[in-house]
Amino acid sequence: MANNERVAVVTGSAQGLGKGIAEKLGENGFKVVLSDINEEVLNETLEELKGKGYDVIAKVADVSKKADHEALIEAAVDAFGHIDAYINNAGVEGAVEQFENITEEDMDFVLDVNVKGVFYGIQAAATQLKKQGHGGTIINASSIAGHEGFDFLSTYSASKFAVRGLTQVASKEFAKDNITVNAYCPGIAATGMWDRLDEKFMEVIGTKKGEALEQYASSISLGRTQEPKDVANLVAFLASEDAGYITGQAILTDGGIVYR
């Protein structure tokens, strides 16, 4: 199937890594359904990508709600006739806090978005792909923190380890339907999420502005923080037919921080 006939849904795609992924897929000829909980920024991104000539639509969604994933699928099918790739990119960093100070609310918030959000997305996408009968791919956002736990990021690490588990289980269950399920594991990117993390580290361990990012970035073998395109290139490959024999994997794209 030519890329100009392929359709991808990308959650959390109004900004940051998700926007980079959506833009790369559009560049590669995919029709793209943008989605985010932030309607204002989502609409700005929609107009920006339309201006580049990409075939895109946008729909507001809260990924912690199963019905919102189903509505995304419905919007994609109504607009483009089918889906081929569903990218569960949306996520939150959660609390930066001493382990013993994490609250029930802290844990629930991160698990609702990062774990339930992926779980429901896999369910909705697999249901549609099975109905279509020609296979497809589901791609989930994990993290370097899904391969190694990072101090003061207990809820985030827990959620990203869970994404790896969901990815493996789903890949086994849906292989018979020719549906591949993989995860991408970004490292350190100078995005809005890391701006927020930096501020939280300042409060918890007393670092100065920018210091936490600098400390983490100093461990990157390739000597620079990643850009959205670094992640987008991997996701675009996983969404392509060239990756049809890859499933159940959680692939690191971190410039060389975590080695497995």
Short mmCIF file of C-alpha atoms in Angstrom, two decimals, residues 59-240:
data_model
loop_
_atom_site.label_atom_id
_atom_site.label_comp_id
_atom_site.label_asym_id
_atom_site.label_seq_id
_atom_site.Cartn_x
_atom_site.Cartn_y
_atom_site.Cartn_z
CA LYS A 59 -9.85 15.89 17.22
CA VAL A 60 -9.64 16.72 20.91
CA ALA A 61 -9.32 13.65 23.12
CA ASP A 62 -8.54 12.66 26.70
CA VAL A 63 -6.55 9.45 26.33
CA SER A 64 -7.46 8.27 29.82
CA LYS A 65 -11.01 7.67 28.53
CA LYS A 66 -11.67 4.60 26.38
CA ALA A 67 -14.56 6.32 24.60
CA ASP A 68 -12.23 9.07 23.39
CA HIS A 69 -9.98 6.54 21.66
CA GLU A 70 -13.02 4.99 20.01
CA ALA A 71 -14.12 8.45 18.87
CA LEU A 72 -10.66 9.04 17.37
CA ILE A 73 -10.92 5.83 15.40
CA GLU A 74 -14.39 6.81 14.22
CA ALA A 75 -13.14 10.23 13.11
CA ALA A 76 -10.25 8.65 11.21
CA VAL A 77 -12.51 6.16 9.43
CA ASP A 78 -15.11 8.83 8.61
CA ALA A 79 -12.43 11.07 7.11
CA PHE A 80 -10.10 8.58 5.45
CA GLY A 81 -11.92 5.22 5.30
CA HIS A 82 -9.58 3.17 7.49
CA ILE A 83 -6.53 3.26 9.75
CA ASP A 84 -3.10 1.66 9.36
CA ALA A 85 -1.12 2.96 12.34
CA TYR A 86 -2.17 4.09 15.82
CA ILE A 87 0.50 5.89 17.82
CA ASN A 88 -0.14 6.08 21.57
CA ASN A 89 2.17 9.04 22.11
CA ALA A 90 0.30 11.08 24.75
CA GLY A 91 1.85 11.04 28.20
CA VAL A 92 2.67 13.04 31.32
CA GLU A 93 5.81 13.24 33.42
CA GLY A 94 3.97 13.26 36.73
CA ALA A 95 5.50 14.06 40.09
CA VAL A 96 9.20 14.58 40.70
CA GLU A 97 9.34 13.57 44.33
CA GLN A 98 10.92 11.41 47.00
CA PHE A 99 9.45 7.91 46.81
CA GLU A 100 7.82 8.09 50.25
CA ASN A 101 6.16 11.41 49.45
CA ILE A 102 4.24 10.21 46.38
CA THR A 103 0.49 10.52 46.96
CA GLU A 104 -2.39 8.41 45.74
CA GLU A 105 -3.38 11.31 43.49
CA ASP A 106 0.14 11.43 42.02
CA MET A 107 0.06 7.74 41.18
CA ASP A 108 -3.50 7.74 39.82
CA PHE A 109 -2.84 10.70 37.52
CA VAL A 110 0.20 9.14 35.84
CA LEU A 111 -1.29 5.66 35.55
CA ASP A 112 -4.54 7.05 34.12
CA VAL A 113 -2.75 8.82 31.28
CA ASN A 114 0.39 6.77 30.64
CA VAL A 115 -0.92 3.25 31.27
CA LYS A 116 -4.70 3.31 30.83
CA GLY A 117 -4.23 5.71 27.93
CA VAL A 118 -2.03 3.19 26.14
CA PHE A 119 -4.17 0.22 27.14
CA TYR A 120 -7.38 1.76 25.80
CA GLY A 121 -5.60 2.95 22.67
CA ILE A 122 -4.36 -0.56 21.92
CA GLN A 123 -7.86 -1.95 22.47
CA ALA A 124 -9.55 0.56 20.17
CA ALA A 125 -6.94 0.31 17.44
CA ALA A 126 -6.77 -3.50 17.49
CA THR A 127 -10.56 -3.75 17.29
CA GLN A 128 -10.61 -1.55 14.18
CA LEU A 129 -7.60 -3.20 12.54
CA LYS A 130 -9.10 -6.66 13.06
CA LYS A 131 -12.39 -5.45 11.56
CA GLN A 132 -10.54 -4.15 8.50
CA GLY A 133 -8.78 -7.48 8.08
CA HIS A 134 -5.53 -6.32 6.51
CA GLY A 135 -3.33 -5.91 9.57
CA GLY A 136 -1.60 -2.74 10.71
CA THR A 137 0.58 -1.43 13.47
CA ILE A 138 0.24 0.00 16.98
CA ILE A 139 3.14 2.02 18.37
CA ASN A 140 3.40 3.04 22.02
CA ALA A 141 5.45 5.66 23.85
CA SER A 142 7.67 4.18 26.53
CA SER A 143 10.94 5.81 27.66
CA ILE A 144 14.47 5.22 28.84
CA ALA A 145 12.66 5.23 32.21
CA GLY A 146 10.88 2.09 31.01
CA HIS A 147 14.24 0.31 30.79
CA GLU A 148 15.84 1.73 33.93
CA GLY A 149 14.21 3.34 36.96
CA PHE A 150 15.31 6.92 37.59
CA ASP A 151 15.39 8.39 41.07
CA PHE A 152 12.61 10.85 41.94
CA LEU A 153 10.61 9.61 38.91
CA SER A 154 8.94 6.59 40.51
CA THR A 155 5.45 7.04 39.05
CA TYR A 156 6.77 7.88 35.59
CA SER A 157 9.18 4.93 35.59
CA ALA A 158 6.43 2.58 36.78
CA SER A 159 4.14 3.72 33.98
CA LYS A 160 6.76 3.35 31.27
CA PHE A 161 7.78 -0.14 32.43
CA ALA A 162 4.06 -0.98 32.23
CA VAL A 163 3.93 0.23 28.62
CA ARG A 164 6.68 -2.23 27.72
CA GLY A 165 4.64 -5.04 29.28
CA LEU A 166 1.46 -4.05 27.47
CA THR A 167 3.41 -3.86 24.22
CA GLN A 168 4.74 -7.39 24.61
CA VAL A 169 1.38 -8.90 25.56
CA ALA A 170 -0.49 -7.15 22.75
CA SER A 171 2.14 -8.12 20.20
CA LYS A 172 1.65 -11.79 21.06
CA GLU A 173 -2.14 -11.69 21.11
CA PHE A 174 -2.58 -9.76 17.84
CA ALA A 175 0.20 -11.34 15.77
CA LYS A 176 -2.27 -13.79 14.24
CA ASP A 177 -4.17 -10.79 12.87
CA ASN A 178 -1.00 -9.40 11.25
CA ILE A 179 -0.98 -6.50 13.72
CA THR A 180 2.46 -5.49 14.99
CA VAL A 181 2.84 -3.74 18.34
CA ASN A 182 6.04 -1.94 19.29
CA ALA A 183 7.23 0.85 21.57
CA TYR A 184 9.73 3.66 21.21
CA CYS A 185 11.81 4.79 24.16
CA PRO A 186 12.99 8.40 23.96
CA GLY A 187 15.72 9.84 26.13
CA ILE A 188 16.28 13.49 26.94
CA ALA A 189 14.75 16.12 24.70
CA ALA A 190 14.69 19.85 25.33
CA THR A 191 10.89 19.97 25.12
CA GLY A 192 8.19 21.45 27.33
CA MET A 193 8.16 18.26 29.40
CA TRP A 194 11.80 18.69 30.31
CA ASP A 195 11.23 22.36 31.14
CA ARG A 196 8.61 21.23 33.66
CA LEU A 197 10.87 18.45 34.98
CA ASP A 198 13.70 20.93 35.45
CA GLU A 199 11.48 23.19 37.57
CA LYS A 200 10.36 20.22 39.68
CA PHE A 201 13.94 19.07 40.26
CA MET A 202 14.74 22.58 41.45
CA GLU A 203 12.06 22.22 44.14
CA VAL A 204 12.94 18.68 45.24
CA ILE A 205 16.74 18.47 45.12
CA GLY A 206 17.70 22.12 44.94
CA THR A 207 19.24 22.27 41.47
CA LYS A 208 19.49 25.57 39.66
CA LYS A 209 17.51 26.37 36.51
CA GLY A 210 18.72 24.19 33.65
CA GLU A 211 21.07 22.21 35.87
CA ALA A 212 19.05 18.98 36.00
CA LEU A 213 18.75 18.86 32.21
CA GLU A 214 22.46 19.57 31.90
CA GLN A 215 23.35 16.79 34.35
CA TYR A 216 21.20 14.22 32.57
CA ALA A 217 22.37 15.36 29.13
CA SER A 218 26.02 15.00 30.12
CA SER A 219 25.60 11.21 30.07
CA ILE A 220 24.52 11.06 26.41
CA SER A 221 27.18 9.30 24.34
CA LEU A 222 26.41 11.27 21.17
CA GLY A 223 26.87 14.51 23.10
CA ARG A 224 23.54 16.25 22.50
CA THR A 225 19.94 16.14 23.63
CA GLN A 226 17.52 14.65 21.15
CA GLU A 227 15.24 16.57 18.85
CA PRO A 228 11.70 15.57 17.86
CA LYS A 229 12.98 14.37 14.48
CA ASP A 230 15.22 11.79 16.19
CA VAL A 231 12.14 10.10 17.66
CA ALA A 232 9.95 10.79 14.64
CA ASN A 233 12.37 8.99 12.31
CA LEU A 234 12.11 5.81 14.38
CA VAL A 235 8.32 5.97 14.68
CA ALA A 236 7.95 6.64 10.95
CA PHE A 237 10.01 3.53 10.25
CA LEU A 238 7.91 1.43 12.64
CA ALA A 239 4.76 2.76 10.95
CA SER A 240 6.05 1.78 7.52
#
